[in-house]
PDB file of C-alpha atoms in Angstrom:
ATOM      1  CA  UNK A   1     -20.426  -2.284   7.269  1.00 53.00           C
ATOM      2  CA  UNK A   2     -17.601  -4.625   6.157  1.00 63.00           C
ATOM      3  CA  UNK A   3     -14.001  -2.595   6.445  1.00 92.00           C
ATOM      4  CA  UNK A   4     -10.820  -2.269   8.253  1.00 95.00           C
ATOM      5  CA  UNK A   5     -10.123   0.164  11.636  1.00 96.00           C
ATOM      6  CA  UNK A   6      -7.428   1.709  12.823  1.00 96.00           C
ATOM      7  CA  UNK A   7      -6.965   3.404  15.971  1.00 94.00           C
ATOM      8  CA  UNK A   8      -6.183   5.759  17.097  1.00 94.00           C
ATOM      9  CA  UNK A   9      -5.712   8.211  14.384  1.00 94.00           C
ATOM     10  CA  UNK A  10      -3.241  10.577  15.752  1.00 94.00           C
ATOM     11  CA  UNK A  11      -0.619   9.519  18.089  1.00 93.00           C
ATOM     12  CA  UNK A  12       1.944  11.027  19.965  1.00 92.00           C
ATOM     13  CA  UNK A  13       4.535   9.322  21.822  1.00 89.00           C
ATOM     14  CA  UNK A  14       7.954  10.440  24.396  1.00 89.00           C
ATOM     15  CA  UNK A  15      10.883   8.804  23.235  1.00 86.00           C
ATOM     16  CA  UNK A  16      12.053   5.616  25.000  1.00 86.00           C
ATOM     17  CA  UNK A  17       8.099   4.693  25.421  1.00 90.00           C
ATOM     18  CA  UNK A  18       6.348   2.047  23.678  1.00 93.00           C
ATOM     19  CA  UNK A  19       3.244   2.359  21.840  1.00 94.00           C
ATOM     20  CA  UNK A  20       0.852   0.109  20.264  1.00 96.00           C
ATOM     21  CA  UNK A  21      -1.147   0.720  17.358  1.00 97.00           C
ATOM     22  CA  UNK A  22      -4.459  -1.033  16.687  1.00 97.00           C
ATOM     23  CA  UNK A  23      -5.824  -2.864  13.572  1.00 98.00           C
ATOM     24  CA  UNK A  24      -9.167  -4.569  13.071  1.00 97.00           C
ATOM     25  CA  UNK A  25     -10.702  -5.816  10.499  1.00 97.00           C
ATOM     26  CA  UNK A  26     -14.044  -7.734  10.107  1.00 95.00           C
ATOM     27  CA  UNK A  27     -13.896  -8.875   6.151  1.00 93.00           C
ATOM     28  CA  UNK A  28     -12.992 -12.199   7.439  1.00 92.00           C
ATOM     29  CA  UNK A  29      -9.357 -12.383   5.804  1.00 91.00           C
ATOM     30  CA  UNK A  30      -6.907 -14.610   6.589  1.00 91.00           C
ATOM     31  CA  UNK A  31      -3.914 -11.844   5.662  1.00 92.00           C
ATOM     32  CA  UNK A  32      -2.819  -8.511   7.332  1.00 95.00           C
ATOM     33  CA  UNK A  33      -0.010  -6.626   7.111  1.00 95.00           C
ATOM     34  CA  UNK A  34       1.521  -3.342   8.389  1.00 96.00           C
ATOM     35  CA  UNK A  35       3.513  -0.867   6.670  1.00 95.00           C
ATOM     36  CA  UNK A  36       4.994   2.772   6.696  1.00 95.00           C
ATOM     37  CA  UNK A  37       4.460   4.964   5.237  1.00 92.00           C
ATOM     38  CA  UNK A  38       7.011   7.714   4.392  1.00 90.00           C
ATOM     39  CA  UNK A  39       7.366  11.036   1.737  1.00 84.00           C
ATOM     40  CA  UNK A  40       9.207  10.152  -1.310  1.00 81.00           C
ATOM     41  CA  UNK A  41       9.701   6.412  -0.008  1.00 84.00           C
ATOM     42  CA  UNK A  42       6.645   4.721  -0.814  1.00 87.00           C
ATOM     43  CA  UNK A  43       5.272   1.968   1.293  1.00 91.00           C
ATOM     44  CA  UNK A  44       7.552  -0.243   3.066  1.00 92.00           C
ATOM     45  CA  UNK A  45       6.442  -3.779   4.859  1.00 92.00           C
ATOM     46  CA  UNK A  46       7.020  -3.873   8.487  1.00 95.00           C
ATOM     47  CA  UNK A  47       5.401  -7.357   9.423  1.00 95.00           C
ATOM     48  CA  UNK A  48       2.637  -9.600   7.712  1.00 93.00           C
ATOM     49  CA  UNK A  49       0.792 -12.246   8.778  1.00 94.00           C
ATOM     50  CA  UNK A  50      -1.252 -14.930   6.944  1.00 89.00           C
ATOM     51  CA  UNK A  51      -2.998 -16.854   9.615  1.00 91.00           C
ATOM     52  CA  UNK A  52      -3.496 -16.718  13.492  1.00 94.00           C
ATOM     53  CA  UNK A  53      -0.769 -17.243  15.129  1.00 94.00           C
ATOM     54  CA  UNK A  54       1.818 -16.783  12.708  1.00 93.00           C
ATOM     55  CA  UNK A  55       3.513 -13.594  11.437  1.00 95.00           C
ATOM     56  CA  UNK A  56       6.636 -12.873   9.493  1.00 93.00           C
ATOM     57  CA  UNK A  57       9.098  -9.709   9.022  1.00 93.00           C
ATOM     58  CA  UNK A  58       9.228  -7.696   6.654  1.00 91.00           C
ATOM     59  CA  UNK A  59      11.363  -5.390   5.160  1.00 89.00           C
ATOM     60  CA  UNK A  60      11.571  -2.947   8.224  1.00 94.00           C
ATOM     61  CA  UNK A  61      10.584  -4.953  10.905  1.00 95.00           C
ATOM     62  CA  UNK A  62      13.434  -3.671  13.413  1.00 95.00           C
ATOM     63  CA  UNK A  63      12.232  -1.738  16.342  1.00 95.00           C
ATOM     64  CA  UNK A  64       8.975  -3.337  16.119  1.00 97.00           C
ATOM     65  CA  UNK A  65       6.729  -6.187  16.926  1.00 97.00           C
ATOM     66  CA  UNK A  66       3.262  -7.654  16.458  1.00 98.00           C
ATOM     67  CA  UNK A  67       0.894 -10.340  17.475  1.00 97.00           C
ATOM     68  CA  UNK A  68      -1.774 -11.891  16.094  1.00 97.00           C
ATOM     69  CA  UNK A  69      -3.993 -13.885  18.726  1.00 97.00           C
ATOM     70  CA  UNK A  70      -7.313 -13.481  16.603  1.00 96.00           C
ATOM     71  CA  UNK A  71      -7.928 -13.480  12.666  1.00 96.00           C
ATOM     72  CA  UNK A  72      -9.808  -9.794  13.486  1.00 97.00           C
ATOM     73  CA  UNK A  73      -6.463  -8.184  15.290  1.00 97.00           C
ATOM     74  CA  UNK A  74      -3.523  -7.495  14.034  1.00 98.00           C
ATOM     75  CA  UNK A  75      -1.865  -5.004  16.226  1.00 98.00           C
ATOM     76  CA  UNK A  76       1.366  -3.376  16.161  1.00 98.00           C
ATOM     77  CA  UNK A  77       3.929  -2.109  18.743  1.00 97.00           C
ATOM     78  CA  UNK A  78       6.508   0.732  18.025  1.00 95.00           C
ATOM     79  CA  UNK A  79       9.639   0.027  20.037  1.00 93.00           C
ATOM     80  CA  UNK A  80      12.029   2.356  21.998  1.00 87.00           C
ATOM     81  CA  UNK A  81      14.223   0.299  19.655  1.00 86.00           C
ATOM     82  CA  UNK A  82      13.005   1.910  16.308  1.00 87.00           C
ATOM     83  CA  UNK A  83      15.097   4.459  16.058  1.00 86.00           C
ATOM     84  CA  UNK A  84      13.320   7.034  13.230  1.00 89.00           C
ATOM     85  CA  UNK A  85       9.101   6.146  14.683  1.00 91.00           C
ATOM     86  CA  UNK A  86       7.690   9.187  13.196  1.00 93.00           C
ATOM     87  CA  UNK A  87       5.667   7.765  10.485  1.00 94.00           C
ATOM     88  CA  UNK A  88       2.689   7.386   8.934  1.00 95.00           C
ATOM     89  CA  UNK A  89       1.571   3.371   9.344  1.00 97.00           C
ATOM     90  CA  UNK A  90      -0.802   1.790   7.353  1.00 96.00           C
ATOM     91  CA  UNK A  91      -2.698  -1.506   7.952  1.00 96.00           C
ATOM     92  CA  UNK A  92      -3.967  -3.282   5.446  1.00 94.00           C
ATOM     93  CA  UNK A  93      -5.845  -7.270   4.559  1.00 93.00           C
ATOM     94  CA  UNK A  94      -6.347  -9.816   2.107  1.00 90.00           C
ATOM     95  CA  UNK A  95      -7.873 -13.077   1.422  1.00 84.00           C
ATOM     96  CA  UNK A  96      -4.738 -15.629   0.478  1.00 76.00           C
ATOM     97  CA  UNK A  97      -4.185 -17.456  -2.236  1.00 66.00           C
ATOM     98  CA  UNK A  98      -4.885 -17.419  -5.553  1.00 59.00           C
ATOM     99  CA  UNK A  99      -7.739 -15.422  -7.054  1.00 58.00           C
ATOM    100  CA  UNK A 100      -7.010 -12.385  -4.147  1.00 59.00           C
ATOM    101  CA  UNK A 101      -8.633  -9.125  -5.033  1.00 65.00           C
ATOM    102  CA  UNK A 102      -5.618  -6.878  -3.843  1.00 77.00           C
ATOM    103  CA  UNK A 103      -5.322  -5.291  -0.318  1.00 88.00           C
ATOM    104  CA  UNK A 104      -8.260  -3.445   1.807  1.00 91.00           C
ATOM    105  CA  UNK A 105      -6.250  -0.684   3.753  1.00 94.00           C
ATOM    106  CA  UNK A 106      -7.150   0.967   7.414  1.00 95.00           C
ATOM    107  CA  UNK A 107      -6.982   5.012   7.223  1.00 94.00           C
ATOM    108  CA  UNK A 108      -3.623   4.642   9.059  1.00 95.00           C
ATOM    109  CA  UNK A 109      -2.301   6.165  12.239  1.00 96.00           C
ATOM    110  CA  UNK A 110      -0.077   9.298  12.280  1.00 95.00           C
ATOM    111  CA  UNK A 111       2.772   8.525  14.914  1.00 95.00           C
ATOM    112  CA  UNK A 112       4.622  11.564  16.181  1.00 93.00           C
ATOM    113  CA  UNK A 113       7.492  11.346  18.857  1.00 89.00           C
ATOM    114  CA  UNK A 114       7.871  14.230  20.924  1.00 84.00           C
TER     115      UNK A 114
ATOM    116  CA  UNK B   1      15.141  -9.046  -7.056  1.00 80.00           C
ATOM    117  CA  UNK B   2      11.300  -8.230  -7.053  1.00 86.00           C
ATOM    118  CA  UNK B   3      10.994  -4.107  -7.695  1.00 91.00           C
ATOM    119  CA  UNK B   4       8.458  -1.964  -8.410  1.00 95.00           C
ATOM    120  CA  UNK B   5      10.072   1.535 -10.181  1.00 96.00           C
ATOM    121  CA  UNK B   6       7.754   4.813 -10.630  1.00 97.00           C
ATOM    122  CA  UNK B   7      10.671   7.236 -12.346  1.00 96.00           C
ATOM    123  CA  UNK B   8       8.587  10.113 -11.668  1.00 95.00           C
ATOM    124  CA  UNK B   9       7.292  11.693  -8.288  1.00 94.00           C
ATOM    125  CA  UNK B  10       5.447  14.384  -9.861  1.00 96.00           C
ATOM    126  CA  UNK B  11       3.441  14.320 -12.801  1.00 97.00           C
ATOM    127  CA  UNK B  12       1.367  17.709 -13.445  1.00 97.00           C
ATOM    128  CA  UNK B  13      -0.927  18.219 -16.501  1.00 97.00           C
ATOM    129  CA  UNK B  14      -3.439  20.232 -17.358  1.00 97.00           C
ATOM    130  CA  UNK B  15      -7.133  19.432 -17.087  1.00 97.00           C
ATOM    131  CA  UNK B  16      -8.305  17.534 -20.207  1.00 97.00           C
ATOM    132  CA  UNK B  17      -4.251  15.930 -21.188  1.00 97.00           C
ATOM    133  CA  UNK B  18      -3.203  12.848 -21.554  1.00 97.00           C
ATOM    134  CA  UNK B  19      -2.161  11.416 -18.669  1.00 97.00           C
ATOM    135  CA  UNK B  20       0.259   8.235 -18.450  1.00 97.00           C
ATOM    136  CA  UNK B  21       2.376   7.107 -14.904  1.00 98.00           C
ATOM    137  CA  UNK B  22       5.079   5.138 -15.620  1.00 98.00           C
ATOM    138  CA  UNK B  23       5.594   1.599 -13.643  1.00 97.00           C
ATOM    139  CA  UNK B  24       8.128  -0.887 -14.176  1.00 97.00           C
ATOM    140  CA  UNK B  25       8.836  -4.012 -12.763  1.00 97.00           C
ATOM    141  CA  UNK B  26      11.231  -6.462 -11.633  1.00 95.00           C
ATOM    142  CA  UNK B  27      10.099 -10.125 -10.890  1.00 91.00           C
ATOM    143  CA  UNK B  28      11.163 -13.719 -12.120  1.00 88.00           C
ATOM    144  CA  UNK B  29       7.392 -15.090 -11.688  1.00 85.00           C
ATOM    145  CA  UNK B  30       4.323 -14.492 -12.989  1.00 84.00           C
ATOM    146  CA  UNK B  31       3.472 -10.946 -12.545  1.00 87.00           C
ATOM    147  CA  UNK B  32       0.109 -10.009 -10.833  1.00 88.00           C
ATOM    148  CA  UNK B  33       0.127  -5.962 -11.039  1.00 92.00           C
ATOM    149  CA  UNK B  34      -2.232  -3.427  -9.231  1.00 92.00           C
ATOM    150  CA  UNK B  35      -2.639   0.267  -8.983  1.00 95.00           C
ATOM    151  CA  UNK B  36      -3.509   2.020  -5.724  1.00 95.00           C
ATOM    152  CA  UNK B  37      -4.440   5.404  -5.888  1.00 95.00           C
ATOM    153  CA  UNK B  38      -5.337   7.597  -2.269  1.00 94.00           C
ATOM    154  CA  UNK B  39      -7.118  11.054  -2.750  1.00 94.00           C
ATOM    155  CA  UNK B  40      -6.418  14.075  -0.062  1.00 91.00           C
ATOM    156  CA  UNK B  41      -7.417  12.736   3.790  1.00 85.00           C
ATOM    157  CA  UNK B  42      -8.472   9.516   1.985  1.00 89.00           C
ATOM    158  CA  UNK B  43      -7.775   5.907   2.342  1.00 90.00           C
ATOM    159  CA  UNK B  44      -5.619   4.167   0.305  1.00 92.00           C
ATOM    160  CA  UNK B  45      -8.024   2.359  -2.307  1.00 91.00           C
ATOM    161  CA  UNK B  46      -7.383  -0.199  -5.022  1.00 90.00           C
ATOM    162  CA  UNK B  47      -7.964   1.045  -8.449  1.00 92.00           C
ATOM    163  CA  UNK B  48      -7.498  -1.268 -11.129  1.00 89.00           C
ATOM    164  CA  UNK B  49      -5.715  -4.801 -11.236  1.00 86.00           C
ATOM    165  CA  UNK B  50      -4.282  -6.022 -14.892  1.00 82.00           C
ATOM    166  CA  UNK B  51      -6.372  -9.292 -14.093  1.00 76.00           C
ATOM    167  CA  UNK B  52      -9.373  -7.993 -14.519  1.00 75.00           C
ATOM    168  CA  UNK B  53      -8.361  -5.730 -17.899  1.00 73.00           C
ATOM    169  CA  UNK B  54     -10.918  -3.301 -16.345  1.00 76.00           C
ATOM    170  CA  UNK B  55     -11.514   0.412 -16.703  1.00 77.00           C
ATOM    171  CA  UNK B  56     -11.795   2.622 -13.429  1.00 82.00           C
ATOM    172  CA  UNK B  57     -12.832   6.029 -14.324  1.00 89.00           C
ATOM    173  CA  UNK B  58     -11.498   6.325 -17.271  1.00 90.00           C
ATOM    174  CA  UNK B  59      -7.881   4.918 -16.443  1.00 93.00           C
ATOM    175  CA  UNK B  60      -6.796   1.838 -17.815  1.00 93.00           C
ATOM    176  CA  UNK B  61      -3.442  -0.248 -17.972  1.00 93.00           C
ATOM    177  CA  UNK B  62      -1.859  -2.661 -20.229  1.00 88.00           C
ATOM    178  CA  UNK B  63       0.417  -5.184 -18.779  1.00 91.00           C
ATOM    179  CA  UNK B  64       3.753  -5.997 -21.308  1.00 92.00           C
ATOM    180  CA  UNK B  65       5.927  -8.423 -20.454  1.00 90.00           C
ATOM    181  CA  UNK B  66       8.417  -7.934 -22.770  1.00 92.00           C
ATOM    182  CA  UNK B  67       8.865  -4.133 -21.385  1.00 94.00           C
ATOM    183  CA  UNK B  68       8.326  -5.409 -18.000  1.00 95.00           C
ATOM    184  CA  UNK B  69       5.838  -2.344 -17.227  1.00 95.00           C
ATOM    185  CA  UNK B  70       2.447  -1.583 -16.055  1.00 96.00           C
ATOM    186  CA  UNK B  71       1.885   2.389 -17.349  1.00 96.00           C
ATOM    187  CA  UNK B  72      -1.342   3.596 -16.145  1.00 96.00           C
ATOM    188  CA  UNK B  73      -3.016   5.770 -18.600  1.00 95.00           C
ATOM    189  CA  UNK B  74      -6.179   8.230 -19.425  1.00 96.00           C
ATOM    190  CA  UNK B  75      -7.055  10.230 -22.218  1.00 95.00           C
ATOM    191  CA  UNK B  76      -8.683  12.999 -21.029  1.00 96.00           C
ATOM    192  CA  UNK B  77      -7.524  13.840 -16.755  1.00 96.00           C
ATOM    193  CA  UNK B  78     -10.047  15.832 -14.439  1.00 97.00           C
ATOM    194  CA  UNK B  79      -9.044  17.737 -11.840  1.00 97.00           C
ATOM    195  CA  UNK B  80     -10.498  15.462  -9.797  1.00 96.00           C
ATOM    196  CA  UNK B  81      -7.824  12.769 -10.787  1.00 97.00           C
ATOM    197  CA  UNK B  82      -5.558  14.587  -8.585  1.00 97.00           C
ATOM    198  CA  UNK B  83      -3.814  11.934  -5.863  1.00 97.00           C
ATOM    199  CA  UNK B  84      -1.075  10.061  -5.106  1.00 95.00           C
ATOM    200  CA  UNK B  85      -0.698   6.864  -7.044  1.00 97.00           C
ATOM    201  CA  UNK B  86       1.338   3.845  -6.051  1.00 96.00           C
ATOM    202  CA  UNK B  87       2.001   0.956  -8.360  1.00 96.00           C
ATOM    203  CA  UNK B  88       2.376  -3.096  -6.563  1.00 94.00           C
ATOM    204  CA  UNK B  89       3.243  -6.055  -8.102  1.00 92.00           C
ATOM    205  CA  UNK B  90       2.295  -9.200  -5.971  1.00 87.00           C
ATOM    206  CA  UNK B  91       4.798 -11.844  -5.270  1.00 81.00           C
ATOM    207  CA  UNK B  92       4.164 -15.263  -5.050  1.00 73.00           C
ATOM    208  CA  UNK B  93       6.782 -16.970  -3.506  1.00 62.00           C
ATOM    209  CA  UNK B  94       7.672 -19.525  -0.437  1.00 58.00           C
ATOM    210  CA  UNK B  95       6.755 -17.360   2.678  1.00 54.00           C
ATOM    211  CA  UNK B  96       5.945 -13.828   0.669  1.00 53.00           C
ATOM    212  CA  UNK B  97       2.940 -15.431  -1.129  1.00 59.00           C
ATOM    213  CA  UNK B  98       0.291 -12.755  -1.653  1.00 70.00           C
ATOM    214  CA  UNK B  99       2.502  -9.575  -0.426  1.00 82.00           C
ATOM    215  CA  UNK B 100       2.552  -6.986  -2.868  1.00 87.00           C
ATOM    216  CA  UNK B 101       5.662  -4.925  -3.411  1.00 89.00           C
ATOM    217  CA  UNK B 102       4.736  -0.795  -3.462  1.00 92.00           C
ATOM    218  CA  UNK B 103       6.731   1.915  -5.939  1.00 94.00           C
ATOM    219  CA  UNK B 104       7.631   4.646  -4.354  1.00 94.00           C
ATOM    220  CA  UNK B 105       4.702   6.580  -6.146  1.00 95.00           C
ATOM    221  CA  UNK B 106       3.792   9.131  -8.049  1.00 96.00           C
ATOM    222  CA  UNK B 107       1.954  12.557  -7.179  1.00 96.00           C
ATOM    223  CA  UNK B 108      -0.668  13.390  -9.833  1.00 97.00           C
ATOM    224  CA  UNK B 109      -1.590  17.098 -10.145  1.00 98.00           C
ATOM    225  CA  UNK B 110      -3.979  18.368 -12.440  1.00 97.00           C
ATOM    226  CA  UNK B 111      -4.183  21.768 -13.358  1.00 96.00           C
ATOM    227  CA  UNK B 112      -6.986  23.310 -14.405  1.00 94.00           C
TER     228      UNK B 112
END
């Protein structure tokens, strides 16, 4: 069963802690990307990557950071740096270049700093 | 700049309206436009791409240049049409190529 996971679903963190968020995905695409998700503010790109290795910021990227060691991992760490964590993030994939078919998204993970 | 505009953040309508959410855009390339929809403690899922000029229960969507939108439409909404839908136009450009741009979305309620 082709898809993408995230883990864990619910996720509570103290503040001045880092946390890392997990995102795998076995559709073989060369693309991920993370963003937040917020009420009334849509969703906003944190980081992306398009191949191993590589990864670029997005729109939000302060306050986080990400790796991506394998094409099936894409995980994504929540700073004491990020000042306003309590989101809801959502992973997502895509095969690159031209002829995509849009984004497959993980079920997200509910961050909550306590 | 690339933008993606939903005016509204509520649309409610009674079951069996017209339904049309509103999406503008904002891009100096080619524009390659999608509609996401995600349904209560669901996923977020693809629903229709202009590309394919296909119909996904019962909604459909006309891209026009010249008004630079994207409006997603049915005839007849069902209850069940209730969700939150996002509009995303995919850029195409030096390091963004393939990242779609989100609206801020638009809450769909259907009363019944």
């Amino acid at each position: 069963d082709g898809g993408i996971t995230q883990s864990p679903k619910y996720l509570f963190r103290k503040e001045g802690q880092n946390v890392t968020l997990s995102c795998e995905q076995n559709l073989n695409h060369d693309a991920m990307y993370w963003y937040r998700q917020d009420p009334g503010q849509g969703l906003r790109l944190i980081y992306y990557s398009q191949i191993v290795n590589d990864f670029q910021k997005g729109d939000i990227a302060e306050g986080y950071s990400v790796s991506r060691e394998k094409k099936e991992s894409f995980p994504l760490t929540v700073t004491s740096a990020q000042k306003n964590p309590t989101a809801f993030y959502l992973c997502a994939s895509s095969t690159t270049g031209t002829g995509t078919y849009g984004y497959t998204f993980g079920s997200g993970t509910r961050l909550t700093v306590v | 700049a690339q933008r993606v505009t939903q005016p509204e953040k509520l649309l409610s309508v009674f079951k069996g309206a017209p339904v049309e959410l509103k999406c503008n855009y904002s891009y100096s390339g080619s524009p390659e436009l999608f509609w996401y929809v995600q349904y209560s403690r669901q996923r977020l899922q693809l629903l229709l791409r202009h590309i394919s000029r296909e119909s996904i229960k019962g909604f459909t969507a006309d891209l026009n240049k010249g008004e630079t939108s994207f409006h997603l439409k049915k005839p007849f909404a069902q209850e069940e049409d209730s969700a939150m839908y996002y509009c995303a136009l995919r850029i195409d450009d030096g390091g963004s190529q393939g990242n779609l741009i989100f609206g801020k979305g638009t809450k769909l309620s259907v009363k019944p």
